[in-house]
Amino acid sequence: MSQSELQRLVEVMDRLRSPGGCAWDAEQTHASLIKYLLEESYEFIDAIETDDRAGMREELGDVLLQVYFHSRIAQDHPTDPFSIEDVARAIADKLISRHPHVFENLKVSGTQEIIENWEAIKAREKGRTSAIDGIAMSQPALPLVSKIFYRAEKYGVELELAGYTTEEEANESAVGAALASVIGWAHANGIDPENALRAQARKMIAEILAKEQSGSR
C-alpha cells in the first residue's frame, strides 16, 4: 500500500468523525469498538487458517481500520491526545530499540538470543521486576495461563500445580484431547471452563507474588 493510500484512509476517517460526517462513527469510543477489534482479528485468523488470500486482504484492512479508528478517536481526547502519526512513530522506535542486532550491529547466536534480548529490553524499558508485570489480564483464560507459565519459567518461579509434571510425554494431539476432555468434564458438571481457568490463573498469580515477596522461587 502506498503512502498516498494510507493518507487517504486518514482523510476518510477524519471526514467520518467530523461534523457533517457519519453520526454512528462520531459517537464511537475506544470501549464501544473493543468487540469489533476482537471480531476483525478473529476473522483475519480464519482467513489465514483457510489460506483465503482475498479474505486476508479484506480482513487485514478491517484490522487496519480499527487502528486508524482508535487513533482518530484519540485525537479528540481533551488532555492527552495522540494521532496515527504518534502511533506509527512509537512502533517504529520500538522496533528499532528491540532489534539491536539489526540497527546496532549487536552479534547474536540465533533466534533464541534475539527473543531473549527483546524480552530483556522490554523489561528494562518498562521497569518490570515481577514475573507477572505487564501480563494482559483481559485476554482469554487459556492464553493467560499459558503466558503465566511462560513468565514463571523465564523468571525461575516454580509453580505447584497438581496433576502436572514435566516428565509426562505430550504431543499436540494428546494435549488437545486432554484439554477438550477437561472442558467436557466442566460442561457436564455445569461449570464454565473459562471462569474456572481464570480463577486458577488468579491463584497462580497470587502464588508467584507470594514467592517473589518471600524470596523463594
PDB file of C-alpha atoms in Angstrom:
ATOM      1  CA  MET A   1       0.000   0.000   0.000  1.00  0.00           C
ATOM      2  CA  SER A   2       1.397   3.387  -0.962  1.00  0.00           C
ATOM      3  CA  GLN A   3       1.771   6.313   1.401  1.00  0.00           C
ATOM      4  CA  SER A   4      -0.960   8.128  -0.540  1.00  0.00           C
ATOM      5  CA  GLU A   5      -3.474   5.360   0.207  1.00  0.00           C
ATOM      6  CA  LEU A   6      -2.597   5.447   3.913  1.00  0.00           C
ATOM      7  CA  GLN A   7      -3.114   9.212   3.898  1.00  0.00           C
ATOM      8  CA  ARG A   8      -6.401   8.704   2.053  1.00  0.00           C
ATOM      9  CA  LEU A   9      -7.576   6.431   4.882  1.00  0.00           C
ATOM     10  CA  VAL A  10      -6.648   9.142   7.401  1.00  0.00           C
ATOM     11  CA  GLU A  11      -8.733  11.632   5.435  1.00  0.00           C
ATOM     12  CA  VAL A  12     -11.693   9.247   5.147  1.00  0.00           C
ATOM     13  CA  MET A  13     -11.689   8.610   8.906  1.00  0.00           C
ATOM     14  CA  ASP A  14     -11.419  12.329   9.604  1.00  0.00           C
ATOM     15  CA  ARG A  15     -14.416  13.008   7.349  1.00  0.00           C
ATOM     16  CA  LEU A  16     -16.474  10.296   9.054  1.00  0.00           C
ATOM     17  CA  ARG A  17     -15.692  11.600  12.553  1.00  0.00           C
ATOM     18  CA  SER A  18     -16.092  15.310  11.755  1.00  0.00           C
ATOM     19  CA  PRO A  19     -19.292  17.416  11.821  1.00  0.00           C
ATOM     20  CA  GLY A  20     -21.391  16.553   8.788  1.00  0.00           C
ATOM     21  CA  GLY A  21     -19.898  13.072   8.654  1.00  0.00           C
ATOM     22  CA  CYS A  22     -21.368   9.819   9.979  1.00  0.00           C
ATOM     23  CA  ALA A  23     -23.335  10.013  13.237  1.00  0.00           C
ATOM     24  CA  TRP A  24     -22.506   6.393  14.147  1.00  0.00           C
ATOM     25  CA  ASP A  25     -18.771   6.838  13.593  1.00  0.00           C
ATOM     26  CA  ALA A  26     -18.804  10.107  15.505  1.00  0.00           C
ATOM     27  CA  GLU A  27     -20.342   8.587  18.633  1.00  0.00           C
ATOM     28  CA  GLN A  28     -17.974   5.617  18.900  1.00  0.00           C
ATOM     29  CA  THR A  29     -15.475   5.349  21.757  1.00  0.00           C
ATOM     30  CA  HIS A  30     -12.460   3.157  22.455  1.00  0.00           C
ATOM     31  CA  ALA A  31     -14.670   0.989  24.673  1.00  0.00           C
ATOM     32  CA  SER A  32     -17.517   0.652  22.166  1.00  0.00           C
ATOM     33  CA  LEU A  33     -15.096  -0.573  19.488  1.00  0.00           C
ATOM     34  CA  ILE A  34     -13.492  -3.345  21.555  1.00  0.00           C
ATOM     35  CA  LYS A  35     -15.857  -6.021  20.236  1.00  0.00           C
ATOM     36  CA  TYR A  36     -15.109  -5.015  16.633  1.00  0.00           C
ATOM     37  CA  LEU A  37     -11.344  -5.152  17.185  1.00  0.00           C
ATOM     38  CA  LEU A  38     -11.687  -8.676  18.555  1.00  0.00           C
ATOM     39  CA  GLU A  39     -14.135  -9.752  15.847  1.00  0.00           C
ATOM     40  CA  GLU A  40     -11.992  -8.454  12.984  1.00  0.00           C
ATOM     41  CA  SER A  41      -8.892 -10.089  14.466  1.00  0.00           C
ATOM     42  CA  TYR A  42     -10.644 -13.458  14.658  1.00  0.00           C
ATOM     43  CA  GLU A  43     -11.933 -13.098  11.092  1.00  0.00           C
ATOM     44  CA  PHE A  44      -8.396 -12.392   9.886  1.00  0.00           C
ATOM     45  CA  ILE A  45      -7.186 -15.509  11.716  1.00  0.00           C
ATOM     46  CA  ASP A  46      -9.918 -17.545   9.995  1.00  0.00           C
ATOM     47  CA  ALA A  47      -8.742 -16.249   6.617  1.00  0.00           C
ATOM     48  CA  ILE A  48      -5.146 -17.228   7.437  1.00  0.00           C
ATOM     49  CA  GLU A  49      -6.110 -20.725   8.555  1.00  0.00           C
ATOM     50  CA  THR A  50      -8.141 -21.330   5.381  1.00  0.00           C
ATOM     51  CA  ASP A  51      -5.451 -19.731   3.178  1.00  0.00           C
ATOM     52  CA  ASP A  52      -8.049 -17.307   1.805  1.00  0.00           C
ATOM     53  CA  ARG A  53      -5.851 -14.663   0.201  1.00  0.00           C
ATOM     54  CA  ALA A  54      -8.709 -12.363  -0.792  1.00  0.00           C
ATOM     55  CA  GLY A  55     -10.191 -12.772   2.669  1.00  0.00           C
ATOM     56  CA  MET A  56      -6.837 -11.998   4.286  1.00  0.00           C
ATOM     57  CA  ARG A  57      -6.568  -8.759   2.324  1.00  0.00           C
ATOM     58  CA  GLU A  58     -10.099  -7.735   3.254  1.00  0.00           C
ATOM     59  CA  GLU A  59      -9.891  -8.702   6.926  1.00  0.00           C
ATOM     60  CA  LEU A  60      -6.454  -7.153   7.357  1.00  0.00           C
ATOM     61  CA  GLY A  61      -7.998  -3.958   6.016  1.00  0.00           C
ATOM     62  CA  ASP A  62     -10.685  -4.226   8.691  1.00  0.00           C
ATOM     63  CA  VAL A  63      -7.984  -4.644  11.353  1.00  0.00           C
ATOM     64  CA  LEU A  64      -6.160  -1.622   9.920  1.00  0.00           C
ATOM     65  CA  LEU A  65      -9.413   0.328  10.116  1.00  0.00           C
ATOM     66  CA  GLN A  66      -9.547  -0.360  13.842  1.00  0.00           C
ATOM     67  CA  VAL A  67      -6.039   1.076  14.284  1.00  0.00           C
ATOM     68  CA  TYR A  68      -6.956   4.221  12.363  1.00  0.00           C
ATOM     69  CA  PHE A  69     -10.385   4.474  14.032  1.00  0.00           C
ATOM     70  CA  HIS A  70      -8.929   4.312  17.547  1.00  0.00           C
ATOM     71  CA  SER A  71      -6.190   6.762  16.586  1.00  0.00           C
ATOM     72  CA  ARG A  72      -8.755   9.223  15.230  1.00  0.00           C
ATOM     73  CA  ILE A  73     -10.810   8.921  18.432  1.00  0.00           C
ATOM     74  CA  ALA A  74      -7.635   9.521  20.440  1.00  0.00           C
ATOM     75  CA  GLN A  75      -7.082  12.830  18.642  1.00  0.00           C
ATOM     76  CA  ASP A  76     -10.184  14.215  20.348  1.00  0.00           C
ATOM     77  CA  HIS A  77      -9.034  13.462  23.906  1.00  0.00           C
ATOM     78  CA  PRO A  78      -9.154  16.737  25.880  1.00  0.00           C
ATOM     79  CA  THR A  79      -5.922  16.299  27.859  1.00  0.00           C
ATOM     80  CA  ASP A  80      -3.863  13.507  26.286  1.00  0.00           C
ATOM     81  CA  PRO A  81      -4.499  13.359  22.533  1.00  0.00           C
ATOM     82  CA  PHE A  82      -2.426  11.353  20.083  1.00  0.00           C
ATOM     83  CA  SER A  83      -2.644  10.677  16.354  1.00  0.00           C
ATOM     84  CA  ILE A  84      -1.914   7.870  13.920  1.00  0.00           C
ATOM     85  CA  GLU A  85       1.446   9.577  13.318  1.00  0.00           C
ATOM     86  CA  ASP A  86       2.264   9.237  17.018  1.00  0.00           C
ATOM     87  CA  VAL A  87       1.238   5.571  16.922  1.00  0.00           C
ATOM     88  CA  ALA A  88       3.392   4.872  13.855  1.00  0.00           C
ATOM     89  CA  ARG A  89       6.360   6.756  15.317  1.00  0.00           C
ATOM     90  CA  ALA A  90       6.142   4.838  18.596  1.00  0.00           C
ATOM     91  CA  ILE A  91       6.043   1.403  16.971  1.00  0.00           C
ATOM     92  CA  ALA A  92       8.899   2.269  14.586  1.00  0.00           C
ATOM     93  CA  ASP A  93      11.004   3.468  17.534  1.00  0.00           C
ATOM     94  CA  LYS A  94      10.131   0.291  19.440  1.00  0.00           C
ATOM     95  CA  LEU A  95      11.156  -1.962  16.553  1.00  0.00           C
ATOM     96  CA  ILE A  96      14.499  -0.188  16.266  1.00  0.00           C
ATOM     97  CA  SER A  97      15.086  -0.387  20.021  1.00  0.00           C
ATOM     98  CA  ARG A  98      14.143  -4.074  20.228  1.00  0.00           C
ATOM     99  CA  HIS A  99      16.339  -5.121  17.262  1.00  0.00           C
ATOM    100  CA  PRO A 100      19.874  -4.085  18.262  1.00  0.00           C
ATOM    101  CA  HIS A 101      21.243  -6.962  16.169  1.00  0.00           C
ATOM    102  CA  VAL A 102      19.918  -5.129  13.109  1.00  0.00           C
ATOM    103  CA  PHE A 103      20.232  -1.435  13.957  1.00  0.00           C
ATOM    104  CA  GLU A 104      23.242  -1.510  16.306  1.00  0.00           C
ATOM    105  CA  ASN A 105      25.204  -4.441  14.837  1.00  0.00           C
ATOM    106  CA  LEU A 106      24.879  -6.494  18.028  1.00  0.00           C
ATOM    107  CA  LYS A 107      26.137 -10.034  17.467  1.00  0.00           C
ATOM    108  CA  VAL A 108      23.651 -12.792  18.312  1.00  0.00           C
ATOM    109  CA  SER A 109      23.922 -16.564  18.191  1.00  0.00           C
ATOM    110  CA  GLY A 110      20.426 -17.199  16.824  1.00  0.00           C
ATOM    111  CA  THR A 111      16.708 -16.567  17.153  1.00  0.00           C
ATOM    112  CA  GLN A 112      16.565 -17.667  20.795  1.00  0.00           C
ATOM    113  CA  GLU A 113      19.013 -14.936  21.783  1.00  0.00           C
ATOM    114  CA  ILE A 114      17.022 -12.455  19.695  1.00  0.00           C
ATOM    115  CA  ILE A 115      13.892 -13.339  21.700  1.00  0.00           C
ATOM    116  CA  GLU A 116      15.783 -13.120  24.995  1.00  0.00           C
ATOM    117  CA  ASN A 117      17.190  -9.711  24.050  1.00  0.00           C
ATOM    118  CA  TRP A 118      13.705  -8.491  23.104  1.00  0.00           C
ATOM    119  CA  GLU A 119      12.305  -9.573  26.472  1.00  0.00           C
ATOM    120  CA  ALA A 120      15.238  -8.070  28.395  1.00  0.00           C
ATOM    121  CA  ILE A 121      14.978  -4.739  26.581  1.00  0.00           C
ATOM    122  CA  LYS A 122      11.206  -4.692  27.089  1.00  0.00           C
ATOM    123  CA  ALA A 123      11.549  -5.391  30.822  1.00  0.00           C
ATOM    124  CA  ARG A 124      14.184  -2.665  31.158  1.00  0.00           C
ATOM    125  CA  GLU A 125      12.145  -0.101  29.219  1.00  0.00           C
ATOM    126  CA  LYS A 126       9.028  -0.763  31.285  1.00  0.00           C
ATOM    127  CA  GLY A 127      10.822  -1.185  34.606  1.00  0.00           C
ATOM    128  CA  ARG A 128       9.475  -4.698  35.123  1.00  0.00           C
ATOM    129  CA  THR A 129      10.785  -6.751  38.032  1.00  0.00           C
ATOM    130  CA  SER A 130       7.974  -9.261  38.626  1.00  0.00           C
ATOM    131  CA  ALA A 131       7.182 -12.311  36.518  1.00  0.00           C
ATOM    132  CA  ILE A 132       3.608 -11.091  36.139  1.00  0.00           C
ATOM    133  CA  ASP A 133       4.298  -7.455  35.247  1.00  0.00           C
ATOM    134  CA  GLY A 134       2.582  -6.499  32.005  1.00  0.00           C
ATOM    135  CA  ILE A 135       0.502  -9.656  31.582  1.00  0.00           C
ATOM    136  CA  ALA A 136      -2.811  -8.707  29.944  1.00  0.00           C
ATOM    137  CA  MET A 137      -5.442  -9.992  32.363  1.00  0.00           C
ATOM    138  CA  SER A 138      -8.307  -9.320  29.933  1.00  0.00           C
ATOM    139  CA  GLN A 139      -7.140 -11.958  27.443  1.00  0.00           C
ATOM    140  CA  PRO A 140      -8.949 -15.324  27.311  1.00  0.00           C
ATOM    141  CA  ALA A 141      -8.088 -17.689  30.146  1.00  0.00           C
ATOM    142  CA  LEU A 142      -6.166 -20.270  28.098  1.00  0.00           C
ATOM    143  CA  PRO A 143      -3.553 -17.878  26.645  1.00  0.00           C
ATOM    144  CA  LEU A 144      -3.492 -16.102  30.019  1.00  0.00           C
ATOM    145  CA  VAL A 145      -2.485 -19.270  31.863  1.00  0.00           C
ATOM    146  CA  SER A 146      -0.031 -20.133  29.086  1.00  0.00           C
ATOM    147  CA  LYS A 147       1.565 -16.702  29.494  1.00  0.00           C
ATOM    148  CA  ILE A 148       1.773 -17.144  33.270  1.00  0.00           C
ATOM    149  CA  PHE A 149       3.602 -20.464  32.808  1.00  0.00           C
ATOM    150  CA  TYR A 150       5.964 -18.845  30.293  1.00  0.00           C
ATOM    151  CA  ARG A 151       6.772 -15.947  32.615  1.00  0.00           C
ATOM    152  CA  ALA A 152       7.157 -18.207  35.653  1.00  0.00           C
ATOM    153  CA  GLU A 153       9.685 -20.344  33.789  1.00  0.00           C
ATOM    154  CA  LYS A 154      11.513 -17.293  32.447  1.00  0.00           C
ATOM    155  CA  TYR A 155      11.812 -15.734  35.910  1.00  0.00           C
ATOM    156  CA  GLY A 156      12.661 -19.034  37.584  1.00  0.00           C
ATOM    157  CA  VAL A 157       9.477 -19.351  39.645  1.00  0.00           C
ATOM    158  CA  GLU A 158       8.357 -22.942  40.219  1.00  0.00           C
ATOM    159  CA  LEU A 159       4.584 -23.300  40.269  1.00  0.00           C
ATOM    160  CA  GLU A 160       2.920 -26.000  42.337  1.00  0.00           C
ATOM    161  CA  LEU A 161       0.144 -27.323  40.128  1.00  0.00           C
ATOM    162  CA  ALA A 162      -1.458 -30.657  40.948  1.00  0.00           C
ATOM    163  CA  GLY A 163      -1.573 -33.241  38.160  1.00  0.00           C
ATOM    164  CA  TYR A 164       1.200 -31.714  36.063  1.00  0.00           C
ATOM    165  CA  THR A 165       4.758 -32.963  35.689  1.00  0.00           C
ATOM    166  CA  THR A 166       7.359 -32.088  33.093  1.00  0.00           C
ATOM    167  CA  GLU A 167       8.281 -35.779  32.845  1.00  0.00           C
ATOM    168  CA  GLU A 168       4.972 -36.718  31.226  1.00  0.00           C
ATOM    169  CA  GLU A 169       5.171 -37.195  27.474  1.00  0.00           C
ATOM    170  CA  ALA A 170       2.998 -34.844  25.461  1.00  0.00           C
ATOM    171  CA  ASN A 171       2.207 -34.051  21.862  1.00  0.00           C
ATOM    172  CA  GLU A 172      -0.210 -31.615  20.271  1.00  0.00           C
ATOM    173  CA  SER A 173      -2.892 -34.242  19.692  1.00  0.00           C
ATOM    174  CA  ALA A 174      -2.714 -35.609  23.240  1.00  0.00           C
ATOM    175  CA  VAL A 175      -2.754 -32.147  24.801  1.00  0.00           C
ATOM    176  CA  GLY A 176      -5.689 -31.099  22.618  1.00  0.00           C
ATOM    177  CA  ALA A 177      -7.628 -34.207  23.603  1.00  0.00           C
ATOM    178  CA  ALA A 178      -6.850 -33.652  27.281  1.00  0.00           C
ATOM    179  CA  LEU A 179      -7.991 -30.025  27.125  1.00  0.00           C
ATOM    180  CA  ALA A 180     -11.194 -30.986  25.305  1.00  0.00           C
ATOM    181  CA  SER A 181     -11.820 -33.709  27.882  1.00  0.00           C
ATOM    182  CA  VAL A 182     -11.461 -31.252  30.766  1.00  0.00           C
ATOM    183  CA  ILE A 183     -13.801 -28.787  29.044  1.00  0.00           C
ATOM    184  CA  GLY A 184     -16.337 -31.577  28.523  1.00  0.00           C
ATOM    185  CA  TRP A 185     -15.993 -32.550  32.187  1.00  0.00           C
ATOM    186  CA  ALA A 186     -16.651 -28.943  33.198  1.00  0.00           C
ATOM    187  CA  HIS A 187     -19.739 -28.651  30.985  1.00  0.00           C
ATOM    188  CA  ALA A 188     -21.095 -31.967  32.270  1.00  0.00           C
ATOM    189  CA  ASN A 189     -20.902 -30.559  35.785  1.00  0.00           C
ATOM    190  CA  GLY A 190     -22.370 -27.153  34.965  1.00  0.00           C
ATOM    191  CA  ILE A 191     -19.065 -25.317  35.355  1.00  0.00           C
ATOM    192  CA  ASP A 192     -17.953 -22.558  32.994  1.00  0.00           C
ATOM    193  CA  PRO A 193     -14.427 -23.633  31.942  1.00  0.00           C
ATOM    194  CA  GLU A 194     -13.402 -20.066  31.109  1.00  0.00           C
ATOM    195  CA  ASN A 195     -14.334 -18.825  34.580  1.00  0.00           C
ATOM    196  CA  ALA A 196     -12.743 -21.859  36.240  1.00  0.00           C
ATOM    197  CA  LEU A 197      -9.457 -21.396  34.391  1.00  0.00           C
ATOM    198  CA  ARG A 198      -9.470 -17.654  35.044  1.00  0.00           C
ATOM    199  CA  ALA A 199      -9.906 -18.359  38.762  1.00  0.00           C
ATOM    200  CA  GLN A 200      -6.936 -20.727  38.586  1.00  0.00           C
ATOM    201  CA  ALA A 201      -4.910 -18.024  36.833  1.00  0.00           C
ATOM    202  CA  ARG A 202      -5.564 -15.670  39.743  1.00  0.00           C
ATOM    203  CA  LYS A 203      -4.339 -18.357  42.166  1.00  0.00           C
ATOM    204  CA  MET A 204      -1.190 -18.851  40.086  1.00  0.00           C
ATOM    205  CA  ILE A 205      -0.502 -15.125  40.100  1.00  0.00           C
ATOM    206  CA  ALA A 206      -1.006 -14.975  43.866  1.00  0.00           C
ATOM    207  CA  GLU A 207       1.432 -17.882  44.245  1.00  0.00           C
ATOM    208  CA  ILE A 208       4.044 -16.117  42.106  1.00  0.00           C
ATOM    209  CA  LEU A 209       3.679 -12.873  44.056  1.00  0.00           C
ATOM    210  CA  ALA A 210       3.969 -14.686  47.384  1.00  0.00           C
ATOM    211  CA  LYS A 211       7.144 -16.459  46.274  1.00  0.00           C
ATOM    212  CA  GLU A 212       8.648 -13.256  44.895  1.00  0.00           C
ATOM    213  CA  GLN A 213       7.908 -11.367  48.106  1.00  0.00           C
ATOM    214  CA  SER A 214       9.356 -14.129  50.283  1.00  0.00           C
ATOM    215  CA  GLY A 215      12.401 -14.514  48.075  1.00  0.00           C
ATOM    216  CA  SER A 216      11.665 -18.182  47.412  1.00  0.00           C
ATOM    217  CA  ARG A 217      11.421 -19.395  43.851  1.00  0.00           C
TER     218      ARG A 217
END
